[in-house]
PDB file of C-alpha atoms in Angstrom:
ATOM      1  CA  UNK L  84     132.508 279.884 103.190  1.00 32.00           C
ATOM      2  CA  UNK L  85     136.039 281.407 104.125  1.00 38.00           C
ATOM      3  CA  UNK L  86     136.463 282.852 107.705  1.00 38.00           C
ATOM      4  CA  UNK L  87     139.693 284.842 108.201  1.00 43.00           C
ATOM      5  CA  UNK L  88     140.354 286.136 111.645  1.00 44.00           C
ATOM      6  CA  UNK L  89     143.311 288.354 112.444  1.00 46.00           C
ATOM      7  CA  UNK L  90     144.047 289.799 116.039  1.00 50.00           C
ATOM      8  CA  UNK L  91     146.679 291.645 117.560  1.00 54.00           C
ATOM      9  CA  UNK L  92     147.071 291.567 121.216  1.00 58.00           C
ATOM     10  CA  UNK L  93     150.020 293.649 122.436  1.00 66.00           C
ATOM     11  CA  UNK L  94     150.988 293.012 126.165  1.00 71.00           C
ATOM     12  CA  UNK L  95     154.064 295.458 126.512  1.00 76.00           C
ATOM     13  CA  UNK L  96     155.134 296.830 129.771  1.00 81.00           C
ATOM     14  CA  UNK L  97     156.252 301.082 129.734  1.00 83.00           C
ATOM     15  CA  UNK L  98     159.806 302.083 129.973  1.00 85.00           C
ATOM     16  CA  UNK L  99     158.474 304.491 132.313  1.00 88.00           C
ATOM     17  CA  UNK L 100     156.049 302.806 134.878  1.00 88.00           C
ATOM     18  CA  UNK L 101     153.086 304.109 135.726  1.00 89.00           C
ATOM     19  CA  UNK L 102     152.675 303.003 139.549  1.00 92.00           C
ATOM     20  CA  UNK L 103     149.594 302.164 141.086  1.00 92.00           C
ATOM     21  CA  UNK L 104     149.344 303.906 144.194  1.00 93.00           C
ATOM     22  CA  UNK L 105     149.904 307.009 141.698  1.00 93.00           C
ATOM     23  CA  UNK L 106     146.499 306.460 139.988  1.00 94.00           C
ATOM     24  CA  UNK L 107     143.618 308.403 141.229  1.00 94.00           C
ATOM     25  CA  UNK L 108     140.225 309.351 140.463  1.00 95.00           C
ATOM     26  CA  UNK L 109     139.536 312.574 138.670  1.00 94.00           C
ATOM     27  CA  UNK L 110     137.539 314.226 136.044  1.00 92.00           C
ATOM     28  CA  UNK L 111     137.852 313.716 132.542  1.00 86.00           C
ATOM     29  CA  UNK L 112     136.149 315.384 129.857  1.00 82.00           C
ATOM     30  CA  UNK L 113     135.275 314.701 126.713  1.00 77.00           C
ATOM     31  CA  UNK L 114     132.386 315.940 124.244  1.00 76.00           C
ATOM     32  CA  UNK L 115     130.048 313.430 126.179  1.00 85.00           C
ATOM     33  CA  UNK L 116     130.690 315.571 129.021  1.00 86.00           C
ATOM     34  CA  UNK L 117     132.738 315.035 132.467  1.00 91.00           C
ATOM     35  CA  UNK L 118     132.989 312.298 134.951  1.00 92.00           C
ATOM     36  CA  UNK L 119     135.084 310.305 137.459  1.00 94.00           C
ATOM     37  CA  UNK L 120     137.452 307.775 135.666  1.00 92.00           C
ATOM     38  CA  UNK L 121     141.145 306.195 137.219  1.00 95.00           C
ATOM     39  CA  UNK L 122     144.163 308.668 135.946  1.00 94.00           C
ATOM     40  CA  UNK L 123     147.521 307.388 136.288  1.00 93.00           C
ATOM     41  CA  UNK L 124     150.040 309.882 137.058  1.00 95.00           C
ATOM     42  CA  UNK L 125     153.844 309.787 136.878  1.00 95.00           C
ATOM     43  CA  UNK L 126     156.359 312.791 136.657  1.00 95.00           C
ATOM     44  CA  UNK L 127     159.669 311.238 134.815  1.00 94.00           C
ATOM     45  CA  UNK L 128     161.804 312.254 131.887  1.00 95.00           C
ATOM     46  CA  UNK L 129     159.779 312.051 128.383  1.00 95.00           C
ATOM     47  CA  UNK L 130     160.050 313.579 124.926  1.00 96.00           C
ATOM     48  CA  UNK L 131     157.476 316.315 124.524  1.00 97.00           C
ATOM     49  CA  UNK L 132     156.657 319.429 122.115  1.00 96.00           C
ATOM     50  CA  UNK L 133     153.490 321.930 122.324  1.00 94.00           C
ATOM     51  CA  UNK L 134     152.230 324.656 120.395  1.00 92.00           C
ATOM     52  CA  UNK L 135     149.383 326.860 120.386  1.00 89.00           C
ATOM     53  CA  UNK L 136     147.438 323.304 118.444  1.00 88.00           C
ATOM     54  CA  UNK L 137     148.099 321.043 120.385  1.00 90.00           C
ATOM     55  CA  UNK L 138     150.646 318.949 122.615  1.00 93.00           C
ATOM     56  CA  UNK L 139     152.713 315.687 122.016  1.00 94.00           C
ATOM     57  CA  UNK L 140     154.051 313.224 124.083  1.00 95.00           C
ATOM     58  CA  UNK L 141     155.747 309.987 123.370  1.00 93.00           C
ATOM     59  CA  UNK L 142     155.448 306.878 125.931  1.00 91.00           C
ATOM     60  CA  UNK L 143     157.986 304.157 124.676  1.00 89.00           C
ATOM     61  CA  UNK L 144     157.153 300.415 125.667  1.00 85.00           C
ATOM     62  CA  UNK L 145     160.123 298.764 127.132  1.00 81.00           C
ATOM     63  CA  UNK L 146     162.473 297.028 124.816  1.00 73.00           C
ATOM     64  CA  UNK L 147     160.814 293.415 123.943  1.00 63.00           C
ATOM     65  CA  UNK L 148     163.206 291.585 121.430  1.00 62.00           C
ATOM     66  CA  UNK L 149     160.222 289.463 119.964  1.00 58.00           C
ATOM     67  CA  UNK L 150     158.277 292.602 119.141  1.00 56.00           C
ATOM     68  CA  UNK L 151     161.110 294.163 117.120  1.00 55.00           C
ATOM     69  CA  UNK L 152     164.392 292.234 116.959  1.00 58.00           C
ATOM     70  CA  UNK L 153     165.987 294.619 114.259  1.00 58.00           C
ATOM     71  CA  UNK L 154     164.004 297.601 113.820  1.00 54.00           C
ATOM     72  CA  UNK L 155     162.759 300.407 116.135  1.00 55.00           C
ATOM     73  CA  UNK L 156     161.521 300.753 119.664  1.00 73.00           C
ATOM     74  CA  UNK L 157     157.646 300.719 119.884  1.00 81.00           C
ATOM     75  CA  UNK L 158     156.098 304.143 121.493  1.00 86.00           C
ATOM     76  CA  UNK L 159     152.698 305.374 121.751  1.00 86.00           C
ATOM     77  CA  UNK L 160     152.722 309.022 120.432  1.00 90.00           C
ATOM     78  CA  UNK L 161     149.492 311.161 122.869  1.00 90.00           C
ATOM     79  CA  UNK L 162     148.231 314.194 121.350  1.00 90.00           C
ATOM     80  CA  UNK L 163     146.462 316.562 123.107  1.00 88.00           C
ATOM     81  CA  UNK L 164     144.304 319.677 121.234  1.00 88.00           C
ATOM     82  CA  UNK L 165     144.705 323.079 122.575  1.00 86.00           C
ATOM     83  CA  UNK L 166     141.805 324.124 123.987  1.00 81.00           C
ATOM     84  CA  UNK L 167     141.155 326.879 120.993  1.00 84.00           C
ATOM     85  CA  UNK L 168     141.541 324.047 118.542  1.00 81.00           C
ATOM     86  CA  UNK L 169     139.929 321.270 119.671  1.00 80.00           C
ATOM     87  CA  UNK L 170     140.102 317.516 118.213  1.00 82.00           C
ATOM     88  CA  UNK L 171     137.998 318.184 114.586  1.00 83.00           C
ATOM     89  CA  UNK L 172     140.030 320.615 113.893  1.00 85.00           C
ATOM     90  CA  UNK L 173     143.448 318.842 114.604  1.00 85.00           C
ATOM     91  CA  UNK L 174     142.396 315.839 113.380  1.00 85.00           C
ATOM     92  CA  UNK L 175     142.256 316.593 109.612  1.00 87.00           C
ATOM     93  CA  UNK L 176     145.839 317.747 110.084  1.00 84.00           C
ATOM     94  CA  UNK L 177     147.606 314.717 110.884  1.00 85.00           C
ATOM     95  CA  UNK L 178     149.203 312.507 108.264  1.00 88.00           C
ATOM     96  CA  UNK L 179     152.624 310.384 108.656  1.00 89.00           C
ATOM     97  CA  UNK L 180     154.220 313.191 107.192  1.00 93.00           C
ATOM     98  CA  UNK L 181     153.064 316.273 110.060  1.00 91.00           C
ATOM     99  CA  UNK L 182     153.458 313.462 112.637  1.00 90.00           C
ATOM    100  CA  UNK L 183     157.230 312.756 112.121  1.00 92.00           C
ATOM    101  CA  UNK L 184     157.428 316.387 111.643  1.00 94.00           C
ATOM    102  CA  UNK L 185     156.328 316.796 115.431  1.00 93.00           C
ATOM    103  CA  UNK L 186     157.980 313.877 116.475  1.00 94.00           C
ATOM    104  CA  UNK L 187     161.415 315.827 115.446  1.00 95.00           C
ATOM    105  CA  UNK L 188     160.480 318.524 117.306  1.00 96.00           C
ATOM    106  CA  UNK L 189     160.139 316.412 120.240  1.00 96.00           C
ATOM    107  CA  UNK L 190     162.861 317.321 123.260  1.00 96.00           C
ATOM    108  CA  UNK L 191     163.501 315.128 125.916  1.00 96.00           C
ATOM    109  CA  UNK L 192     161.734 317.010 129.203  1.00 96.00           C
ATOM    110  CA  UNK L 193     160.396 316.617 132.614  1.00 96.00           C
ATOM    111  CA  UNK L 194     156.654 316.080 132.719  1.00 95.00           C
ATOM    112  CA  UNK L 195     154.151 315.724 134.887  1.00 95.00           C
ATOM    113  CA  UNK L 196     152.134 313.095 133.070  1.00 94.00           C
ATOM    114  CA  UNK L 197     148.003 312.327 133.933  1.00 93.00           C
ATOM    115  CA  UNK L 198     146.650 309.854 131.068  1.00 90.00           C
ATOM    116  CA  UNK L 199     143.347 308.554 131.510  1.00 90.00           C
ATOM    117  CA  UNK L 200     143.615 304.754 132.310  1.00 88.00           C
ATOM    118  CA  UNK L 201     142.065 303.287 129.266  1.00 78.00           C
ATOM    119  CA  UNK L 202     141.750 299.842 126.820  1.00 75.00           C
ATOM    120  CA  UNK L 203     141.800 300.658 123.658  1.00 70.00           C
ATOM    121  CA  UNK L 204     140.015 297.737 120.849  1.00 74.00           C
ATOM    122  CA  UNK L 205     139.081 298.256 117.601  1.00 73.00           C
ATOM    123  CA  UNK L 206     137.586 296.051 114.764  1.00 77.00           C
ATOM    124  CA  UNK L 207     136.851 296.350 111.210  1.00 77.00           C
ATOM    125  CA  UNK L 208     135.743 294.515 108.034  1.00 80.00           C
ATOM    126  CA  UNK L 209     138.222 293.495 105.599  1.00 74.00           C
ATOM    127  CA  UNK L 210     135.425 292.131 103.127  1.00 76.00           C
ATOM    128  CA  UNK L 211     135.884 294.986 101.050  1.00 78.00           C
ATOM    129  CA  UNK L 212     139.728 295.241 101.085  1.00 74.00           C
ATOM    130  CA  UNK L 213     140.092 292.024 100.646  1.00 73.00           C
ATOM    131  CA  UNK L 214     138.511 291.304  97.663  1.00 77.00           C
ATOM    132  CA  UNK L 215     140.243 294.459  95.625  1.00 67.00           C
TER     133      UNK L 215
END
């Protein structure tokens, strides 16, 4: 019996901080429904595109040498659906190749930022795609 066990942990601190005393409770919907979670808040310098599908903003983690010594900065890209499209009907749109596209059209602007306060984890088998 082989075990193989793979985890990434990525402690990275934002290039833009999100300050405490600027988190506060508020709603947050989702298709479960609405409720009371922590929001962080900041208002800073970010770039950003919208259309009538959806918004984009992209939250670069501050420069860590060990993550990336030669290649490019690590971001988070946040998508939000416009309310007439929703996220079933943007999801089946994105690929690498419409996500760079919005990433170019990205502009460096002033935002006033509220992202849910979240930890994100995910797990999978790799039975399957190992053994291909």
């Amino acid at each position: 019996m082989a075990v193989l066990l793979n985890a990434v942990y990525l402690k990275a601190e934002w290039q833009s901080k999100f300050k405490k005393h600027m988190t506060v409770d508020d709603d947050f919907t989702n298709a479960a429904g609405t409720k009371q979670i922590p929001i962080m808040v900041q208002i800073a310098g970010f770039d950003y595109y919208s259309d009538a599908d959806m918004q984009m903003i992209v939250l670069p983690y501050r420069e860590q040498k060990r993550f990336q010594p030669n290649g490019p900065r690590l971001s988070m890209y946040v998508l939000l659906p416009g309310s007439n499209v929703g996220v079933t009907r943007l999801l089946p749109k994105l690929d690498s190749k419409t996500l760079a596209a919005y990433r170019s059209k990205c502009q460096q602007q002033r935002v006033h930022l509220e992202l849910p306060k979240m930890k994100l984890e995910y797990s999978t088998e790799l039975k399957d795609t190992l053994t291909k």
